[in-house]
PDB file of C-alpha atoms in Angstrom:
ATOM      1  CA  UNK A   1     -11.376 111.412 -76.820  1.00 51.00           C
ATOM      2  CA  UNK A   2     -10.129 108.523 -74.446  1.00 63.00           C
ATOM      3  CA  UNK A   3     -10.094 108.273 -70.870  1.00 87.00           C
ATOM      4  CA  UNK A   4      -7.582 110.851 -68.963  1.00 94.00           C
ATOM      5  CA  UNK A   5      -6.268 111.428 -66.041  1.00 96.00           C
ATOM      6  CA  UNK A   6      -7.703 114.172 -63.722  1.00 95.00           C
ATOM      7  CA  UNK A   7      -5.603 117.107 -62.735  1.00 95.00           C
ATOM      8  CA  UNK A   8      -5.192 115.543 -59.179  1.00 95.00           C
ATOM      9  CA  UNK A   9      -3.679 112.648 -60.977  1.00 97.00           C
ATOM     10  CA  UNK A  10      -1.473 114.874 -62.890  1.00 97.00           C
ATOM     11  CA  UNK A  11      -0.250 116.597 -59.930  1.00 96.00           C
ATOM     12  CA  UNK A  12       0.025 113.224 -57.957  1.00 96.00           C
ATOM     13  CA  UNK A  13       2.266 111.618 -61.010  1.00 97.00           C
ATOM     14  CA  UNK A  14       4.713 115.366 -60.948  1.00 97.00           C
ATOM     15  CA  UNK A  15       4.918 114.795 -57.340  1.00 96.00           C
ATOM     16  CA  UNK A  16       6.734 111.374 -57.569  1.00 97.00           C
ATOM     17  CA  UNK A  17       9.614 112.922 -59.169  1.00 97.00           C
ATOM     18  CA  UNK A  18      10.546 115.224 -56.506  1.00 96.00           C
ATOM     19  CA  UNK A  19      13.573 114.485 -54.538  1.00 95.00           C
ATOM     20  CA  UNK A  20      14.006 114.341 -50.716  1.00 96.00           C
ATOM     21  CA  UNK A  21      15.217 117.928 -49.548  1.00 95.00           C
ATOM     22  CA  UNK A  22      14.647 119.410 -53.180  1.00 97.00           C
ATOM     23  CA  UNK A  23      13.916 123.067 -53.130  1.00 97.00           C
ATOM     24  CA  UNK A  24      10.669 123.682 -55.179  1.00 97.00           C
ATOM     25  CA  UNK A  25       8.345 126.477 -56.453  1.00 95.00           C
ATOM     26  CA  UNK A  26       5.014 125.393 -57.695  1.00 92.00           C
ATOM     27  CA  UNK A  27       3.110 127.693 -59.987  1.00 88.00           C
ATOM     28  CA  UNK A  28      -0.032 129.637 -59.064  1.00 85.00           C
ATOM     29  CA  UNK A  29      -3.159 127.399 -59.388  1.00 84.00           C
ATOM     30  CA  UNK A  30      -3.144 123.931 -60.581  1.00 87.00           C
ATOM     31  CA  UNK A  31       0.806 123.488 -59.710  1.00 91.00           C
ATOM     32  CA  UNK A  32      -0.237 124.072 -56.085  1.00 89.00           C
ATOM     33  CA  UNK A  33      -1.829 120.776 -55.646  1.00 90.00           C
ATOM     34  CA  UNK A  34       1.696 118.599 -56.205  1.00 93.00           C
ATOM     35  CA  UNK A  35       2.409 119.797 -52.850  1.00 90.00           C
ATOM     36  CA  UNK A  36      -0.105 117.126 -51.202  1.00 89.00           C
ATOM     37  CA  UNK A  37       1.513 114.377 -52.935  1.00 93.00           C
ATOM     38  CA  UNK A  38       5.035 114.016 -51.441  1.00 89.00           C
ATOM     39  CA  UNK A  39       5.958 110.210 -51.545  1.00 91.00           C
ATOM     40  CA  UNK A  40       6.542 108.506 -48.256  1.00 91.00           C
ATOM     41  CA  UNK A  41       9.754 109.348 -46.524  1.00 92.00           C
ATOM     42  CA  UNK A  42      10.349 112.491 -48.729  1.00 92.00           C
ATOM     43  CA  UNK A  43      10.222 116.243 -47.714  1.00 91.00           C
ATOM     44  CA  UNK A  44      10.523 119.019 -50.361  1.00 94.00           C
ATOM     45  CA  UNK A  45      11.401 122.653 -49.137  1.00 95.00           C
ATOM     46  CA  UNK A  46       8.852 124.686 -51.154  1.00 95.00           C
ATOM     47  CA  UNK A  47       9.618 128.194 -51.591  1.00 95.00           C
ATOM     48  CA  UNK A  48       7.286 131.111 -52.896  1.00 93.00           C
ATOM     49  CA  UNK A  49       8.230 134.359 -54.423  1.00 92.00           C
ATOM     50  CA  UNK A  50       6.688 136.807 -52.019  1.00 91.00           C
ATOM     51  CA  UNK A  51       9.220 135.383 -49.502  1.00 94.00           C
ATOM     52  CA  UNK A  52       8.387 132.334 -47.532  1.00 95.00           C
ATOM     53  CA  UNK A  53      10.813 128.945 -47.510  1.00 96.00           C
ATOM     54  CA  UNK A  54      10.021 125.973 -45.895  1.00 94.00           C
ATOM     55  CA  UNK A  55       6.118 126.560 -45.126  1.00 91.00           C
ATOM     56  CA  UNK A  56       3.681 123.818 -44.223  1.00 88.00           C
ATOM     57  CA  UNK A  57       0.272 122.440 -46.139  1.00 85.00           C
ATOM     58  CA  UNK A  58      -3.019 124.975 -45.955  1.00 87.00           C
ATOM     59  CA  UNK A  59      -4.428 125.474 -42.914  1.00 91.00           C
ATOM     60  CA  UNK A  60      -8.185 123.971 -42.230  1.00 92.00           C
ATOM     61  CA  UNK A  61     -10.659 126.045 -43.041  1.00 94.00           C
ATOM     62  CA  UNK A  62     -11.335 128.881 -40.346  1.00 95.00           C
ATOM     63  CA  UNK A  63      -8.026 128.488 -39.392  1.00 95.00           C
ATOM     64  CA  UNK A  64      -6.536 130.889 -41.649  1.00 95.00           C
ATOM     65  CA  UNK A  65      -3.842 133.597 -40.786  1.00 95.00           C
ATOM     66  CA  UNK A  66      -3.928 136.085 -43.605  1.00 95.00           C
ATOM     67  CA  UNK A  67      -0.810 137.476 -42.971  1.00 94.00           C
ATOM     68  CA  UNK A  68       0.660 134.085 -43.963  1.00 94.00           C
ATOM     69  CA  UNK A  69       0.011 133.707 -47.730  1.00 92.00           C
ATOM     70  CA  UNK A  70       1.849 132.465 -50.543  1.00 90.00           C
ATOM     71  CA  UNK A  71       1.974 133.993 -54.033  1.00 88.00           C
ATOM     72  CA  UNK A  72      -1.551 133.037 -55.025  1.00 85.00           C
ATOM     73  CA  UNK A  73      -2.681 134.531 -52.170  1.00 88.00           C
ATOM     74  CA  UNK A  74      -3.556 131.275 -50.342  1.00 90.00           C
ATOM     75  CA  UNK A  75      -3.267 130.729 -46.729  1.00 93.00           C
ATOM     76  CA  UNK A  76      -0.348 128.673 -45.678  1.00 92.00           C
ATOM     77  CA  UNK A  77       1.006 127.053 -42.426  1.00 92.00           C
ATOM     78  CA  UNK A  78       4.292 127.573 -40.987  1.00 92.00           C
ATOM     79  CA  UNK A  79       6.690 124.888 -39.399  1.00 89.00           C
ATOM     80  CA  UNK A  80      10.055 124.628 -37.518  1.00 93.00           C
ATOM     81  CA  UNK A  81      12.454 126.402 -39.544  1.00 93.00           C
ATOM     82  CA  UNK A  82      10.059 128.590 -41.792  1.00 95.00           C
ATOM     83  CA  UNK A  83      12.193 131.425 -43.202  1.00 96.00           C
ATOM     84  CA  UNK A  84      10.468 134.803 -44.213  1.00 96.00           C
ATOM     85  CA  UNK A  85      12.292 137.385 -46.206  1.00 96.00           C
ATOM     86  CA  UNK A  86      11.932 140.377 -48.653  1.00 95.00           C
ATOM     87  CA  UNK A  87      10.441 139.437 -51.848  1.00 89.00           C
ATOM     88  CA  UNK A  88      13.680 140.790 -53.761  1.00 94.00           C
ATOM     89  CA  UNK A  89      15.955 138.398 -51.494  1.00 96.00           C
ATOM     90  CA  UNK A  90      13.490 135.518 -52.735  1.00 95.00           C
ATOM     91  CA  UNK A  91      13.838 136.667 -56.478  1.00 95.00           C
ATOM     92  CA  UNK A  92      17.846 136.678 -55.816  1.00 96.00           C
ATOM     93  CA  UNK A  93      17.297 132.829 -54.490  1.00 95.00           C
ATOM     94  CA  UNK A  94      15.491 132.289 -58.115  1.00 95.00           C
ATOM     95  CA  UNK A  95      17.765 134.087 -60.048  1.00 95.00           C
ATOM     96  CA  UNK A  96      21.019 132.795 -58.271  1.00 95.00           C
ATOM     97  CA  UNK A  97      19.964 128.975 -59.247  1.00 95.00           C
ATOM     98  CA  UNK A  98      19.072 128.217 -55.700  1.00 96.00           C
ATOM     99  CA  UNK A  99      15.982 126.162 -56.836  1.00 97.00           C
ATOM    100  CA  UNK A 100      16.104 122.725 -57.565  1.00 97.00           C
ATOM    101  CA  UNK A 101      12.755 122.193 -59.328  1.00 97.00           C
ATOM    102  CA  UNK A 102      10.069 124.749 -60.576  1.00 97.00           C
ATOM    103  CA  UNK A 103       6.418 123.224 -61.754  1.00 96.00           C
ATOM    104  CA  UNK A 104       4.318 125.244 -63.933  1.00 95.00           C
ATOM    105  CA  UNK A 105       1.182 125.187 -65.842  1.00 94.00           C
ATOM    106  CA  UNK A 106       1.275 125.995 -69.511  1.00 95.00           C
ATOM    107  CA  UNK A 107      -1.045 127.075 -72.402  1.00 94.00           C
ATOM    108  CA  UNK A 108       1.556 125.823 -74.826  1.00 97.00           C
ATOM    109  CA  UNK A 109       4.852 124.088 -74.885  1.00 98.00           C
ATOM    110  CA  UNK A 110       7.150 123.754 -77.870  1.00 98.00           C
ATOM    111  CA  UNK A 111       9.044 120.848 -78.482  1.00 98.00           C
ATOM    112  CA  UNK A 112      12.422 122.801 -78.135  1.00 97.00           C
ATOM    113  CA  UNK A 113      11.408 123.455 -74.701  1.00 97.00           C
ATOM    114  CA  UNK A 114       9.747 126.830 -75.166  1.00 98.00           C
ATOM    115  CA  UNK A 115       6.804 127.650 -72.751  1.00 97.00           C
ATOM    116  CA  UNK A 116       4.070 130.028 -72.964  1.00 95.00           C
ATOM    117  CA  UNK A 117       1.964 130.135 -69.745  1.00 90.00           C
ATOM    118  CA  UNK A 118       0.684 133.738 -69.599  1.00 84.00           C
ATOM    119  CA  UNK A 119      -1.709 135.759 -71.801  1.00 73.00           C
ATOM    120  CA  UNK A 120      -2.953 139.257 -71.662  1.00 69.00           C
ATOM    121  CA  UNK A 121      -6.189 138.534 -73.668  1.00 68.00           C
ATOM    122  CA  UNK A 122      -9.737 139.381 -72.293  1.00 68.00           C
ATOM    123  CA  UNK A 123      -9.213 136.463 -69.517  1.00 65.00           C
ATOM    124  CA  UNK A 124      -5.528 137.104 -69.184  1.00 60.00           C
ATOM    125  CA  UNK A 125      -3.794 138.306 -66.200  1.00 58.00           C
ATOM    126  CA  UNK A 126      -2.159 141.796 -66.461  1.00 56.00           C
ATOM    127  CA  UNK A 127       1.487 140.470 -66.484  1.00 62.00           C
ATOM    128  CA  UNK A 128       3.568 137.386 -66.503  1.00 69.00           C
ATOM    129  CA  UNK A 129       4.667 137.549 -62.542  1.00 74.00           C
ATOM    130  CA  UNK A 130       7.693 135.440 -61.432  1.00 85.00           C
ATOM    131  CA  UNK A 131       7.447 132.648 -64.255  1.00 90.00           C
ATOM    132  CA  UNK A 132      10.168 134.372 -66.272  1.00 91.00           C
ATOM    133  CA  UNK A 133      12.790 134.245 -63.606  1.00 94.00           C
ATOM    134  CA  UNK A 134      11.513 130.641 -62.332  1.00 94.00           C
ATOM    135  CA  UNK A 135      11.917 128.953 -65.908  1.00 95.00           C
ATOM    136  CA  UNK A 136      15.452 130.531 -65.906  1.00 94.00           C
ATOM    137  CA  UNK A 137      16.602 130.108 -62.481  1.00 95.00           C
ATOM    138  CA  UNK A 138      15.421 126.794 -61.416  1.00 96.00           C
ATOM    139  CA  UNK A 139      17.862 123.557 -62.160  1.00 96.00           C
ATOM    140  CA  UNK A 140      14.828 121.810 -63.596  1.00 96.00           C
ATOM    141  CA  UNK A 141      11.468 123.136 -64.866  1.00 97.00           C
ATOM    142  CA  UNK A 142       8.360 120.736 -65.420  1.00 98.00           C
ATOM    143  CA  UNK A 143       4.785 121.408 -66.486  1.00 98.00           C
ATOM    144  CA  UNK A 144       1.600 120.195 -65.717  1.00 97.00           C
ATOM    145  CA  UNK A 145      -1.322 120.257 -67.923  1.00 97.00           C
ATOM    146  CA  UNK A 146      -3.809 119.026 -70.061  1.00 97.00           C
ATOM    147  CA  UNK A 147      -2.693 117.457 -73.184  1.00 97.00           C
ATOM    148  CA  UNK A 148      -5.100 119.329 -75.291  1.00 97.00           C
ATOM    149  CA  UNK A 149      -7.260 122.625 -74.713  1.00 95.00           C
ATOM    150  CA  UNK A 150     -10.974 122.465 -73.986  1.00 93.00           C
ATOM    151  CA  UNK A 151     -11.838 122.829 -77.572  1.00 93.00           C
ATOM    152  CA  UNK A 152      -9.217 119.785 -78.459  1.00 93.00           C
ATOM    153  CA  UNK A 153      -6.566 121.555 -79.996  1.00 96.00           C
ATOM    154  CA  UNK A 154      -3.101 120.327 -78.974  1.00 97.00           C
ATOM    155  CA  UNK A 155      -1.032 121.992 -76.213  1.00 98.00           C
ATOM    156  CA  UNK A 156       2.139 120.463 -77.362  1.00 98.00           C
ATOM    157  CA  UNK A 157       3.512 122.111 -80.631  1.00 98.00           C
ATOM    158  CA  UNK A 158       6.313 122.409 -83.050  1.00 97.00           C
ATOM    159  CA  UNK A 159       6.113 125.910 -82.048  1.00 97.00           C
ATOM    160  CA  UNK A 160       4.512 127.978 -79.648  1.00 97.00           C
ATOM    161  CA  UNK A 161       2.242 130.550 -81.128  1.00 94.00           C
ATOM    162  CA  UNK A 162       1.445 132.546 -77.939  1.00 91.00           C
ATOM    163  CA  UNK A 163       3.955 135.011 -76.213  1.00 89.00           C
ATOM    164  CA  UNK A 164       6.901 133.067 -74.302  1.00 93.00           C
ATOM    165  CA  UNK A 165       7.499 132.966 -71.102  1.00 94.00           C
ATOM    166  CA  UNK A 166      11.019 131.382 -71.476  1.00 95.00           C
ATOM    167  CA  UNK A 167      12.879 129.820 -74.265  1.00 96.00           C
ATOM    168  CA  UNK A 168      14.288 126.009 -74.401  1.00 96.00           C
ATOM    169  CA  UNK A 169      13.512 125.956 -70.399  1.00 97.00           C
ATOM    170  CA  UNK A 170      11.116 122.862 -69.878  1.00 98.00           C
ATOM    171  CA  UNK A 171      12.527 119.747 -69.497  1.00 97.00           C
ATOM    172  CA  UNK A 172       9.763 117.346 -68.773  1.00 98.00           C
ATOM    173  CA  UNK A 173       5.552 117.568 -69.290  1.00 98.00           C
ATOM    174  CA  UNK A 174       3.238 115.667 -67.308  1.00 98.00           C
ATOM    175  CA  UNK A 175      -0.412 115.758 -69.148  1.00 98.00           C
ATOM    176  CA  UNK A 176      -3.561 114.171 -68.570  1.00 97.00           C
ATOM    177  CA  UNK A 177      -2.471 111.576 -71.259  1.00 97.00           C
ATOM    178  CA  UNK A 178       1.294 111.140 -71.035  1.00 98.00           C
ATOM    179  CA  UNK A 179       4.620 111.913 -69.459  1.00 98.00           C
ATOM    180  CA  UNK A 180       6.829 113.444 -72.294  1.00 98.00           C
ATOM    181  CA  UNK A 181      10.523 114.344 -72.011  1.00 98.00           C
ATOM    182  CA  UNK A 182      11.968 117.460 -74.026  1.00 97.00           C
ATOM    183  CA  UNK A 183      15.380 115.900 -75.510  1.00 96.00           C
ATOM    184  CA  UNK A 184      17.495 117.473 -78.280  1.00 94.00           C
ATOM    185  CA  UNK A 185      14.636 119.739 -79.655  1.00 95.00           C
ATOM    186  CA  UNK A 186      12.227 116.876 -79.515  1.00 97.00           C
ATOM    187  CA  UNK A 187       9.303 115.522 -77.491  1.00 98.00           C
ATOM    188  CA  UNK A 188      10.437 112.255 -76.389  1.00 98.00           C
ATOM    189  CA  UNK A 189       7.522 109.956 -74.912  1.00 98.00           C
ATOM    190  CA  UNK A 190       8.262 108.292 -71.582  1.00 98.00           C
ATOM    191  CA  UNK A 191       4.941 106.966 -70.259  1.00 97.00           C
ATOM    192  CA  UNK A 192       1.166 106.952 -71.771  1.00 97.00           C
ATOM    193  CA  UNK A 193      -2.033 105.417 -70.326  1.00 97.00           C
ATOM    194  CA  UNK A 194      -2.386 102.029 -71.601  1.00 94.00           C
ATOM    195  CA  UNK A 195      -6.044 102.990 -72.791  1.00 94.00           C
ATOM    196  CA  UNK A 196      -4.876 105.137 -75.659  1.00 95.00           C
ATOM    197  CA  UNK A 197      -2.643 103.906 -78.831  1.00 95.00           C
ATOM    198  CA  UNK A 198       0.228 105.705 -80.040  1.00 96.00           C
ATOM    199  CA  UNK A 199      -1.393 106.639 -83.279  1.00 96.00           C
ATOM    200  CA  UNK A 200      -4.266 108.082 -81.303  1.00 96.00           C
ATOM    201  CA  UNK A 201      -1.840 110.097 -78.949  1.00 97.00           C
ATOM    202  CA  UNK A 202       0.039 111.471 -81.874  1.00 97.00           C
ATOM    203  CA  UNK A 203      -3.000 112.736 -83.308  1.00 97.00           C
ATOM    204  CA  UNK A 204      -3.541 114.913 -80.214  1.00 97.00           C
ATOM    205  CA  UNK A 205      -0.110 116.094 -80.039  1.00 98.00           C
ATOM    206  CA  UNK A 206       1.085 119.013 -82.531  1.00 97.00           C
ATOM    207  CA  UNK A 207       4.646 117.677 -83.037  1.00 97.00           C
ATOM    208  CA  UNK A 208       6.182 114.118 -83.650  1.00 97.00           C
ATOM    209  CA  UNK A 209       6.381 112.173 -80.481  1.00 97.00           C
ATOM    210  CA  UNK A 210       9.791 110.208 -80.380  1.00 97.00           C
ATOM    211  CA  UNK A 211      10.283 107.083 -78.700  1.00 96.00           C
ATOM    212  CA  UNK A 212      13.787 106.339 -77.169  1.00 92.00           C
ATOM    213  CA  UNK A 213      13.530 102.603 -75.641  1.00 89.00           C
ATOM    214  CA  UNK A 214      10.246 101.191 -74.009  1.00 92.00           C
ATOM    215  CA  UNK A 215       7.509 103.316 -73.306  1.00 96.00           C
ATOM    216  CA  UNK A 216       6.197 102.871 -70.006  1.00 96.00           C
ATOM    217  CA  UNK A 217       2.415 102.652 -68.544  1.00 97.00           C
ATOM    218  CA  UNK A 218       1.480 105.892 -66.908  1.00 96.00           C
ATOM    219  CA  UNK A 219      -0.510 104.710 -63.768  1.00 94.00           C
ATOM    220  CA  UNK A 220      -1.705 106.706 -61.028  1.00 95.00           C
ATOM    221  CA  UNK A 221      -3.856 105.930 -58.133  1.00 93.00           C
ATOM    222  CA  UNK A 222      -7.434 106.789 -58.043  1.00 91.00           C
ATOM    223  CA  UNK A 223      -7.699 110.155 -56.378  1.00 82.00           C
TER     224      UNK A 223
END
């Protein structure tokens, strides 16, 4: 396959679309990297399901306070204005529509915006966690993911085959090859790497990629 973006570069690209002052929840694992790449002059307010709002970056190794962790059990720092609350109140924020953006990983995304990002298989987790609440509570839901699985199968599909996290919830997908919007039940290609042709990108996508106007070049820094 052609050259592709690293996970760090995908996270960087997703961070560029977060507005200053946005209330943002980042999914456990890969999506947490997005917080490292806020553009100059912008400051998102990060939320975690276990009950912290407005926390800071990860502490230096050895400086962790393990009473201060996010939902992924990663150490965080506090800064002026950080708020702590019961996780029931945290989910009330989510379900009440008070988050501007949720950025999650995915196993599969369907062209109508359906999302599958959990599994109870041999290597799966025991439950979906807060993802089902997040994808229907946040005003905008974005996915960051490899464009294909480790064995080369498309992750962007006509329809998901795994258990759904949410129905019709995804609005944009940032992949290792492209930026794709979900619009009117279709995938609409917005950006792609210059090193990949439209035909090759389509061959790696399990649903039709529509084009609405010019497709921009997907450019990211070396990270």
